[in-house]
PDB file of C-alpha atoms in Angstrom:
ATOM      1  CA  UNK A   1       5.440 -42.045 169.079  1.00 43.00           C
ATOM      2  CA  UNK A   2       2.861 -43.079 171.664  1.00 52.00           C
ATOM      3  CA  UNK A   3      -0.103 -43.183 169.284  1.00 50.00           C
ATOM      4  CA  UNK A   4      -0.555 -43.060 165.513  1.00 56.00           C
ATOM      5  CA  UNK A   5      -1.623 -39.851 163.834  1.00 53.00           C
ATOM      6  CA  UNK A   6      -5.402 -39.400 163.679  1.00 54.00           C
ATOM      7  CA  UNK A   7      -7.072 -40.436 160.460  1.00 54.00           C
ATOM      8  CA  UNK A   8      -8.403 -37.811 158.140  1.00 57.00           C
ATOM      9  CA  UNK A   9     -12.084 -37.238 158.823  1.00 63.00           C
ATOM     10  CA  UNK A  10     -13.168 -37.715 155.219  1.00 64.00           C
ATOM     11  CA  UNK A  11     -11.599 -41.183 155.171  1.00 79.00           C
ATOM     12  CA  UNK A  12     -14.024 -42.341 157.875  1.00 85.00           C
ATOM     13  CA  UNK A  13     -17.237 -41.333 156.106  1.00 89.00           C
ATOM     14  CA  UNK A  14     -17.985 -44.655 154.394  1.00 90.00           C
ATOM     15  CA  UNK A  15     -17.145 -46.690 157.498  1.00 90.00           C
ATOM     16  CA  UNK A  16     -19.314 -44.386 159.635  1.00 92.00           C
ATOM     17  CA  UNK A  17     -22.343 -44.783 157.351  1.00 92.00           C
ATOM     18  CA  UNK A  18     -22.028 -48.570 157.410  1.00 93.00           C
ATOM     19  CA  UNK A  19     -21.642 -48.629 161.190  1.00 92.00           C
ATOM     20  CA  UNK A  20     -24.632 -46.290 161.618  1.00 93.00           C
ATOM     21  CA  UNK A  21     -26.841 -48.452 159.395  1.00 93.00           C
ATOM     22  CA  UNK A  22     -25.964 -51.526 161.427  1.00 93.00           C
ATOM     23  CA  UNK A  23     -26.438 -49.834 164.807  1.00 93.00           C
ATOM     24  CA  UNK A  24     -29.566 -47.764 164.163  1.00 92.00           C
ATOM     25  CA  UNK A  25     -31.598 -50.122 162.011  1.00 91.00           C
ATOM     26  CA  UNK A  26     -35.061 -48.880 160.948  1.00 92.00           C
ATOM     27  CA  UNK A  27     -34.670 -45.642 162.944  1.00 92.00           C
ATOM     28  CA  UNK A  28     -32.258 -44.452 160.239  1.00 94.00           C
ATOM     29  CA  UNK A  29     -34.292 -43.115 157.332  1.00 94.00           C
ATOM     30  CA  UNK A  30     -31.384 -42.048 155.104  1.00 93.00           C
ATOM     31  CA  UNK A  31     -27.613 -41.633 155.259  1.00 93.00           C
ATOM     32  CA  UNK A  32     -25.370 -39.734 152.880  1.00 92.00           C
ATOM     33  CA  UNK A  33     -21.939 -38.153 152.666  1.00 91.00           C
ATOM     34  CA  UNK A  34     -22.206 -34.566 151.490  1.00 89.00           C
ATOM     35  CA  UNK A  35     -19.611 -31.784 151.397  1.00 84.00           C
ATOM     36  CA  UNK A  36     -17.181 -34.048 153.249  1.00 84.00           C
ATOM     37  CA  UNK A  37     -19.504 -34.753 156.214  1.00 89.00           C
ATOM     38  CA  UNK A  38     -21.934 -37.547 157.067  1.00 93.00           C
ATOM     39  CA  UNK A  39     -25.629 -36.679 157.312  1.00 95.00           C
ATOM     40  CA  UNK A  40     -27.992 -39.054 159.086  1.00 95.00           C
ATOM     41  CA  UNK A  41     -31.765 -38.567 158.760  1.00 96.00           C
ATOM     42  CA  UNK A  42     -33.621 -40.262 161.587  1.00 95.00           C
ATOM     43  CA  UNK A  43     -37.223 -40.654 162.744  1.00 93.00           C
ATOM     44  CA  UNK A  44     -38.405 -38.021 165.218  1.00 93.00           C
ATOM     45  CA  UNK A  45     -39.860 -40.470 167.746  1.00 93.00           C
ATOM     46  CA  UNK A  46     -36.575 -42.374 168.022  1.00 93.00           C
ATOM     47  CA  UNK A  47     -34.303 -39.318 168.241  1.00 95.00           C
ATOM     48  CA  UNK A  48     -33.236 -39.764 171.862  1.00 95.00           C
ATOM     49  CA  UNK A  49     -32.398 -43.444 171.461  1.00 95.00           C
ATOM     50  CA  UNK A  50     -30.597 -42.736 168.189  1.00 95.00           C
ATOM     51  CA  UNK A  51     -28.325 -40.119 169.742  1.00 95.00           C
ATOM     52  CA  UNK A  52     -27.629 -42.387 172.720  1.00 95.00           C
ATOM     53  CA  UNK A  53     -26.611 -45.149 170.319  1.00 95.00           C
ATOM     54  CA  UNK A  54     -24.297 -42.837 168.421  1.00 94.00           C
ATOM     55  CA  UNK A  55     -22.726 -41.739 171.691  1.00 94.00           C
ATOM     56  CA  UNK A  56     -22.256 -45.139 173.391  1.00 94.00           C
ATOM     57  CA  UNK A  57     -21.661 -47.602 170.510  1.00 92.00           C
ATOM     58  CA  UNK A  58     -17.996 -48.615 170.007  1.00 89.00           C
ATOM     59  CA  UNK A  59     -16.852 -47.662 166.545  1.00 87.00           C
ATOM     60  CA  UNK A  60     -19.061 -44.563 166.570  1.00 91.00           C
ATOM     61  CA  UNK A  61     -18.463 -42.899 169.963  1.00 90.00           C
ATOM     62  CA  UNK A  62     -19.744 -39.368 169.294  1.00 94.00           C
ATOM     63  CA  UNK A  63     -19.229 -38.047 172.800  1.00 92.00           C
ATOM     64  CA  UNK A  64     -19.934 -34.340 172.367  1.00 94.00           C
ATOM     65  CA  UNK A  65     -22.960 -32.375 171.213  1.00 95.00           C
ATOM     66  CA  UNK A  66     -21.428 -29.308 169.574  1.00 95.00           C
ATOM     67  CA  UNK A  67     -24.498 -27.506 168.238  1.00 95.00           C
ATOM     68  CA  UNK A  68     -28.194 -27.768 167.406  1.00 96.00           C
ATOM     69  CA  UNK A  69     -29.072 -25.788 164.289  1.00 95.00           C
ATOM     70  CA  UNK A  70     -32.495 -24.986 162.910  1.00 95.00           C
ATOM     71  CA  UNK A  71     -33.553 -24.910 159.262  1.00 95.00           C
ATOM     72  CA  UNK A  72     -36.839 -23.675 157.817  1.00 94.00           C
ATOM     73  CA  UNK A  73     -38.271 -25.172 154.615  1.00 94.00           C
ATOM     74  CA  UNK A  74     -41.702 -23.488 154.225  1.00 92.00           C
ATOM     75  CA  UNK A  75     -42.658 -25.586 151.192  1.00 93.00           C
ATOM     76  CA  UNK A  76     -42.415 -28.897 153.103  1.00 93.00           C
ATOM     77  CA  UNK A  77     -45.255 -30.392 155.167  1.00 92.00           C
ATOM     78  CA  UNK A  78     -42.821 -30.617 158.076  1.00 93.00           C
ATOM     79  CA  UNK A  79     -41.113 -27.321 157.473  1.00 94.00           C
ATOM     80  CA  UNK A  80     -38.529 -27.367 160.290  1.00 96.00           C
ATOM     81  CA  UNK A  81     -35.354 -29.392 160.631  1.00 95.00           C
ATOM     82  CA  UNK A  82     -33.276 -29.729 163.775  1.00 96.00           C
ATOM     83  CA  UNK A  83     -29.669 -30.601 162.974  1.00 96.00           C
ATOM     84  CA  UNK A  84     -27.611 -32.112 165.795  1.00 97.00           C
ATOM     85  CA  UNK A  85     -23.865 -31.693 165.217  1.00 95.00           C
ATOM     86  CA  UNK A  86     -21.905 -34.423 167.019  1.00 95.00           C
ATOM     87  CA  UNK A  87     -18.147 -34.798 167.480  1.00 94.00           C
ATOM     88  CA  UNK A  88     -16.149 -37.932 168.204  1.00 92.00           C
ATOM     89  CA  UNK A  89     -12.934 -37.046 169.996  1.00 90.00           C
ATOM     90  CA  UNK A  90     -11.507 -40.554 169.781  1.00 88.00           C
ATOM     91  CA  UNK A  91     -12.145 -40.885 166.034  1.00 88.00           C
ATOM     92  CA  UNK A  92     -11.573 -37.237 165.053  1.00 88.00           C
ATOM     93  CA  UNK A  93     -14.847 -37.242 163.134  1.00 91.00           C
ATOM     94  CA  UNK A  94     -18.102 -35.281 162.958  1.00 92.00           C
ATOM     95  CA  UNK A  95     -21.620 -36.281 161.997  1.00 94.00           C
ATOM     96  CA  UNK A  96     -24.912 -34.422 161.484  1.00 95.00           C
ATOM     97  CA  UNK A  97     -28.209 -35.896 162.642  1.00 96.00           C
ATOM     98  CA  UNK A  98     -31.330 -34.442 160.971  1.00 96.00           C
ATOM     99  CA  UNK A  99     -34.866 -34.690 162.313  1.00 96.00           C
ATOM    100  CA  UNK A 100     -37.915 -32.891 160.896  1.00 95.00           C
ATOM    101  CA  UNK A 101     -41.063 -31.520 162.519  1.00 95.00           C
ATOM    102  CA  UNK A 102     -43.833 -28.964 162.073  1.00 93.00           C
ATOM    103  CA  UNK A 103     -45.122 -26.034 164.092  1.00 91.00           C
ATOM    104  CA  UNK A 104     -47.260 -28.110 166.482  1.00 91.00           C
ATOM    105  CA  UNK A 105     -45.415 -31.436 166.880  1.00 94.00           C
ATOM    106  CA  UNK A 106     -42.711 -31.353 169.593  1.00 94.00           C
ATOM    107  CA  UNK A 107     -39.257 -32.886 169.229  1.00 95.00           C
ATOM    108  CA  UNK A 108     -37.953 -35.092 172.063  1.00 95.00           C
ATOM    109  CA  UNK A 109     -35.495 -33.208 174.249  1.00 95.00           C
ATOM    110  CA  UNK A 110     -31.970 -34.579 174.603  1.00 95.00           C
ATOM    111  CA  UNK A 111     -31.160 -32.782 177.846  1.00 94.00           C
ATOM    112  CA  UNK A 112     -30.929 -36.172 179.563  1.00 93.00           C
ATOM    113  CA  UNK A 113     -27.987 -37.054 177.293  1.00 94.00           C
ATOM    114  CA  UNK A 114     -26.277 -33.667 177.152  1.00 95.00           C
ATOM    115  CA  UNK A 115     -27.426 -31.031 179.681  1.00 94.00           C
ATOM    116  CA  UNK A 116     -26.013 -28.296 177.443  1.00 93.00           C
ATOM    117  CA  UNK A 117     -28.843 -29.079 175.010  1.00 94.00           C
ATOM    118  CA  UNK A 118     -31.199 -27.089 177.222  1.00 94.00           C
ATOM    119  CA  UNK A 119     -29.728 -23.781 176.093  1.00 94.00           C
ATOM    120  CA  UNK A 120     -29.540 -24.901 172.452  1.00 95.00           C
ATOM    121  CA  UNK A 121     -33.154 -26.079 172.413  1.00 96.00           C
ATOM    122  CA  UNK A 122     -34.264 -22.773 173.894  1.00 95.00           C
ATOM    123  CA  UNK A 123     -32.518 -20.981 171.036  1.00 95.00           C
ATOM    124  CA  UNK A 124     -34.289 -23.112 168.395  1.00 96.00           C
ATOM    125  CA  UNK A 125     -37.602 -22.518 170.133  1.00 95.00           C
ATOM    126  CA  UNK A 126     -37.024 -18.772 170.321  1.00 94.00           C
ATOM    127  CA  UNK A 127     -35.944 -18.271 166.712  1.00 94.00           C
ATOM    128  CA  UNK A 128     -38.042 -20.930 164.924  1.00 95.00           C
ATOM    129  CA  UNK A 129     -40.858 -21.842 167.313  1.00 93.00           C
ATOM    130  CA  UNK A 130     -39.973 -25.546 167.471  1.00 95.00           C
ATOM    131  CA  UNK A 131     -41.269 -27.216 170.640  1.00 94.00           C
ATOM    132  CA  UNK A 132     -39.148 -29.682 172.649  1.00 96.00           C
ATOM    133  CA  UNK A 133     -40.869 -32.250 174.797  1.00 94.00           C
ATOM    134  CA  UNK A 134     -39.052 -32.843 178.081  1.00 91.00           C
ATOM    135  CA  UNK A 135     -37.278 -29.496 178.310  1.00 93.00           C
ATOM    136  CA  UNK A 136     -38.325 -28.106 181.695  1.00 91.00           C
ATOM    137  CA  UNK A 137     -37.159 -24.558 180.970  1.00 90.00           C
ATOM    138  CA  UNK A 138     -38.352 -23.847 177.451  1.00 92.00           C
ATOM    139  CA  UNK A 139     -38.232 -20.035 177.456  1.00 91.00           C
ATOM    140  CA  UNK A 140     -37.051 -17.452 174.995  1.00 91.00           C
ATOM    141  CA  UNK A 141     -33.342 -16.776 175.229  1.00 91.00           C
ATOM    142  CA  UNK A 142     -32.386 -14.202 172.569  1.00 91.00           C
ATOM    143  CA  UNK A 143     -35.434 -12.014 171.944  1.00 88.00           C
ATOM    144  CA  UNK A 144     -36.897  -9.498 174.370  1.00 81.00           C
ATOM    145  CA  UNK A 145     -39.785 -10.007 176.801  1.00 78.00           C
ATOM    146  CA  UNK A 146     -43.134  -9.989 175.053  1.00 77.00           C
ATOM    147  CA  UNK A 147     -41.591 -10.522 171.594  1.00 82.00           C
ATOM    148  CA  UNK A 148     -44.169 -11.664 169.058  1.00 83.00           C
ATOM    149  CA  UNK A 149     -43.253 -14.273 166.452  1.00 87.00           C
ATOM    150  CA  UNK A 150     -40.062 -16.150 165.622  1.00 91.00           C
ATOM    151  CA  UNK A 151     -37.533 -14.049 163.669  1.00 91.00           C
ATOM    152  CA  UNK A 152     -35.703 -16.792 161.716  1.00 93.00           C
ATOM    153  CA  UNK A 153     -38.773 -18.173 160.030  1.00 92.00           C
ATOM    154  CA  UNK A 154     -38.756 -17.520 156.303  1.00 91.00           C
ATOM    155  CA  UNK A 155     -42.171 -15.831 156.430  1.00 87.00           C
ATOM    156  CA  UNK A 156     -41.127 -13.441 159.195  1.00 87.00           C
ATOM    157  CA  UNK A 157     -40.566  -9.912 157.765  1.00 84.00           C
ATOM    158  CA  UNK A 158     -37.018  -8.609 157.895  1.00 81.00           C
ATOM    159  CA  UNK A 159     -38.237  -5.395 159.507  1.00 79.00           C
ATOM    160  CA  UNK A 160     -40.189  -7.237 162.190  1.00 80.00           C
ATOM    161  CA  UNK A 161     -43.652  -6.312 163.419  1.00 83.00           C
ATOM    162  CA  UNK A 162     -42.743  -3.816 166.147  1.00 83.00           C
ATOM    163  CA  UNK A 163     -40.027  -1.239 166.754  1.00 83.00           C
ATOM    164  CA  UNK A 164     -38.585  -0.054 170.051  1.00 83.00           C
ATOM    165  CA  UNK A 165     -37.886   3.523 171.059  1.00 86.00           C
ATOM    166  CA  UNK A 166     -37.672   5.640 174.191  1.00 89.00           C
ATOM    167  CA  UNK A 167     -40.719   7.869 174.634  1.00 89.00           C
ATOM    168  CA  UNK A 168     -40.161  11.226 176.288  1.00 90.00           C
ATOM    169  CA  UNK A 169     -43.896  11.501 176.794  1.00 89.00           C
ATOM    170  CA  UNK A 170     -44.203   8.214 178.698  1.00 88.00           C
ATOM    171  CA  UNK A 171     -40.647   8.317 180.128  1.00 90.00           C
ATOM    172  CA  UNK A 172     -40.064   4.670 179.248  1.00 91.00           C
ATOM    173  CA  UNK A 173     -39.283   2.316 176.379  1.00 88.00           C
ATOM    174  CA  UNK A 174     -42.334   1.726 174.189  1.00 87.00           C
ATOM    175  CA  UNK A 175     -43.148  -0.796 171.482  1.00 84.00           C
ATOM    176  CA  UNK A 176     -44.895   0.458 168.365  1.00 86.00           C
ATOM    177  CA  UNK A 177     -45.865  -1.077 165.016  1.00 85.00           C
ATOM    178  CA  UNK A 178     -43.174  -0.669 162.386  1.00 81.00           C
ATOM    179  CA  UNK A 179     -43.719   2.437 160.272  1.00 77.00           C
ATOM    180  CA  UNK A 180     -41.727   2.598 157.045  1.00 69.00           C
ATOM    181  CA  UNK A 181     -41.548   6.222 155.976  1.00 67.00           C
ATOM    182  CA  UNK A 182     -40.001   5.117 152.673  1.00 59.00           C
ATOM    183  CA  UNK A 183     -43.430   3.922 151.559  1.00 54.00           C
ATOM    184  CA  UNK A 184     -44.529   7.556 151.232  1.00 54.00           C
ATOM    185  CA  UNK A 185     -41.734   8.416 148.833  1.00 58.00           C
ATOM    186  CA  UNK A 186     -41.140   7.587 145.169  1.00 62.00           C
ATOM    187  CA  UNK A 187     -37.718   6.257 144.280  1.00 57.00           C
ATOM    188  CA  UNK A 188     -35.973   6.298 140.926  1.00 57.00           C
ATOM    189  CA  UNK A 189     -33.749   3.242 140.524  1.00 58.00           C
ATOM    190  CA  UNK A 190     -32.176   4.368 137.243  1.00 57.00           C
ATOM    191  CA  UNK A 191     -28.436   4.516 136.881  1.00 57.00           C
ATOM    192  CA  UNK A 192     -27.009   7.585 138.638  1.00 59.00           C
ATOM    193  CA  UNK A 193     -24.781   8.177 135.610  1.00 59.00           C
ATOM    194  CA  UNK A 194     -27.802   8.498 133.304  1.00 61.00           C
ATOM    195  CA  UNK A 195     -30.048  10.491 135.613  1.00 59.00           C
ATOM    196  CA  UNK A 196     -33.836  10.504 135.786  1.00 60.00           C
ATOM    197  CA  UNK A 197     -36.057  11.227 132.824  1.00 66.00           C
ATOM    198  CA  UNK A 198     -37.907  14.052 134.540  1.00 66.00           C
ATOM    199  CA  UNK A 199     -36.478  17.547 135.137  1.00 69.00           C
ATOM    200  CA  UNK A 200     -36.089  19.047 138.578  1.00 68.00           C
ATOM    201  CA  UNK A 201     -36.200  22.784 139.366  1.00 71.00           C
ATOM    202  CA  UNK A 202     -32.809  24.290 138.620  1.00 70.00           C
ATOM    203  CA  UNK A 203     -31.808  21.744 135.969  1.00 68.00           C
ATOM    204  CA  UNK A 204     -32.144  24.413 133.282  1.00 67.00           C
ATOM    205  CA  UNK A 205     -29.007  26.102 134.673  1.00 66.00           C
ATOM    206  CA  UNK A 206     -26.931  23.083 133.747  1.00 63.00           C
ATOM    207  CA  UNK A 207     -27.725  23.410 130.042  1.00 61.00           C
ATOM    208  CA  UNK A 208     -25.019  26.068 129.502  1.00 57.00           C
ATOM    209  CA  UNK A 209     -21.309  25.239 129.875  1.00 55.00           C
ATOM    210  CA  UNK A 210     -19.591  26.772 132.879  1.00 55.00           C
ATOM    211  CA  UNK A 211     -16.151  28.349 133.064  1.00 58.00           C
ATOM    212  CA  UNK A 212     -13.087  26.393 132.119  1.00 60.00           C
ATOM    213  CA  UNK A 213     -12.471  23.629 134.648  1.00 60.00           C
ATOM    214  CA  UNK A 214     -16.002  23.828 136.059  1.00 59.00           C
ATOM    215  CA  UNK A 215     -18.595  21.080 135.990  1.00 60.00           C
ATOM    216  CA  UNK A 216     -20.865  20.907 132.960  1.00 61.00           C
ATOM    217  CA  UNK A 217     -23.272  18.219 131.763  1.00 62.00           C
ATOM    218  CA  UNK A 218     -22.292  18.935 128.146  1.00 63.00           C
ATOM    219  CA  UNK A 219     -20.193  16.391 126.335  1.00 64.00           C
ATOM    220  CA  UNK A 220     -16.626  16.948 125.214  1.00 64.00           C
ATOM    221  CA  UNK A 221     -17.753  17.482 121.625  1.00 65.00           C
ATOM    222  CA  UNK A 222     -20.134  20.257 122.644  1.00 65.00           C
ATOM    223  CA  UNK A 223     -17.575  22.264 124.570  1.00 61.00           C
ATOM    224  CA  UNK A 224     -14.651  23.834 122.726  1.00 61.00           C
ATOM    225  CA  UNK A 225     -11.456  23.315 124.648  1.00 58.00           C
ATOM    226  CA  UNK A 226      -9.301  26.350 125.300  1.00 48.00           C
ATOM    227  CA  UNK A 227      -6.086  24.437 124.663  1.00 51.00           C
ATOM    228  CA  UNK A 228      -7.215  22.731 121.478  1.00 58.00           C
ATOM    229  CA  UNK A 229      -4.091  23.931 119.615  1.00 49.00           C
ATOM    230  CA  UNK A 230      -1.351  21.366 119.462  1.00 50.00           C
ATOM    231  CA  UNK A 231       1.594  21.940 121.771  1.00 54.00           C
ATOM    232  CA  UNK A 232       4.979  22.130 119.953  1.00 56.00           C
ATOM    233  CA  UNK A 233       7.000  18.970 120.327  1.00 54.00           C
ATOM    234  CA  UNK A 234      10.308  20.925 120.671  1.00 59.00           C
ATOM    235  CA  UNK A 235      10.916  23.129 123.690  1.00 56.00           C
ATOM    236  CA  UNK A 236      11.580  26.830 122.907  1.00 56.00           C
ATOM    237  CA  UNK A 237      15.187  28.013 122.901  1.00 59.00           C
ATOM    238  CA  UNK A 238      16.654  29.689 125.999  1.00 55.00           C
ATOM    239  CA  UNK A 239      18.480  33.020 126.297  1.00 54.00           C
ATOM    240  CA  UNK A 240      21.967  31.999 127.301  1.00 53.00           C
ATOM    241  CA  UNK A 241      24.100  28.902 127.406  1.00 50.00           C
ATOM    242  CA  UNK A 242      24.932  26.644 124.544  1.00 53.00           C
ATOM    243  CA  UNK A 243      22.590  23.848 125.723  1.00 47.00           C
ATOM    244  CA  UNK A 244      19.772  26.129 126.816  1.00 48.00           C
ATOM    245  CA  UNK A 245      19.892  27.983 123.491  1.00 47.00           C
ATOM    246  CA  UNK A 246      19.148  24.741 121.704  1.00 49.00           C
ATOM    247  CA  UNK A 247      22.545  24.217 120.068  1.00 50.00           C
ATOM    248  CA  UNK A 248      24.312  20.915 119.845  1.00 49.00           C
ATOM    249  CA  UNK A 249      27.881  20.433 121.148  1.00 49.00           C
ATOM    250  CA  UNK A 250      29.129  20.907 117.605  1.00 50.00           C
ATOM    251  CA  UNK A 251      27.546  24.354 117.488  1.00 49.00           C
ATOM    252  CA  UNK A 252      24.697  23.499 115.131  1.00 50.00           C
ATOM    253  CA  UNK A 253      21.333  25.136 115.826  1.00 51.00           C
ATOM    254  CA  UNK A 254      18.481  22.913 116.877  1.00 49.00           C
ATOM    255  CA  UNK A 255      16.086  22.100 114.090  1.00 50.00           C
ATOM    256  CA  UNK A 256      13.345  19.486 113.824  1.00 50.00           C
ATOM    257  CA  UNK A 257      15.863  17.207 112.147  1.00 49.00           C
ATOM    258  CA  UNK A 258      18.739  18.092 114.443  1.00 52.00           C
ATOM    259  CA  UNK A 259      17.631  17.795 118.077  1.00 53.00           C
ATOM    260  CA  UNK A 260      19.799  19.211 120.867  1.00 50.00           C
ATOM    261  CA  UNK A 261      21.752  16.754 122.949  1.00 49.00           C
ATOM    262  CA  UNK A 262      19.925  15.457 126.023  1.00 51.00           C
ATOM    263  CA  UNK A 263      22.914  15.992 128.340  1.00 53.00           C
ATOM    264  CA  UNK A 264      25.575  18.702 127.986  1.00 53.00           C
ATOM    265  CA  UNK A 265      29.218  17.738 128.023  1.00 56.00           C
ATOM    266  CA  UNK A 266      31.181  19.400 130.844  1.00 57.00           C
ATOM    267  CA  UNK A 267      34.894  19.607 129.928  1.00 56.00           C
ATOM    268  CA  UNK A 268      35.807  20.203 133.596  1.00 58.00           C
ATOM    269  CA  UNK A 269      34.751  16.682 134.557  1.00 57.00           C
ATOM    270  CA  UNK A 270      37.650  14.335 133.873  1.00 57.00           C
ATOM    271  CA  UNK A 271      37.177  10.703 135.000  1.00 58.00           C
ATOM    272  CA  UNK A 272      40.220   8.988 136.515  1.00 57.00           C
ATOM    273  CA  UNK A 273      40.667   5.283 137.078  1.00 58.00           C
ATOM    274  CA  UNK A 274      39.969   4.204 140.657  1.00 54.00           C
ATOM    275  CA  UNK A 275      39.968   7.734 142.087  1.00 54.00           C
ATOM    276  CA  UNK A 276      36.526   9.016 141.166  1.00 52.00           C
ATOM    277  CA  UNK A 277      36.361  12.315 139.298  1.00 51.00           C
ATOM    278  CA  UNK A 278      38.607  15.372 139.462  1.00 51.00           C
ATOM    279  CA  UNK A 279      36.576  18.569 139.189  1.00 46.00           C
TER     280      UNK A 279
END
């Protein structure tokens, strides 16, 4: 074996937190291990230097930026969080770096460390409205041209502000304010099995039971069943044949106390040892 098996990632959490505290110093605001992963909360102004330290320091060596995720906490003074997900290939370990900001304060761009961050920062800007200082191409990347607002903010309506459709009158795609036709209707959210309290036209026809087998809103106690009589437990006797007539092999007639045999005895079937049956 050329190299030992990689250590389990969860076994490196405590050592990673201690190494991060020693390497980052006052730039590290908090460090915790949660749900099996290390979370580092750092100051916004020192974000670029913090990520460079995590990338280049021996014992940490988080070479790859895998993702930048956005989180919206409307109740906080700095409502937005940018979460940088880093991966160390040599240590087989991941870490999350959290930095917070508000709607007006930009976050330092990390495109100088990882050029791929340009696309990820554009996505956070498009969906949350977070600004990144140093990103030379901070444009929308997922929404359409002229889109108003940022759709992943918690206060952004799920229906949006505008809707898109093709207008035959203008012969082009037009943007219009969202119109919810459901607002003009009244809905009844009662159980469909109980039905509404009010009566609709035609409901009076359902008061009378229909033909047998048809649908009726009446209960089982209100409708007399056509086959209410109990079915006999003994099958009626046949017209010919000893078994079909309901007689036992001994010739006795079938009575409630003397049931017919379940299988007739055929005297023509004679079993023989090892040679099947001779019929």
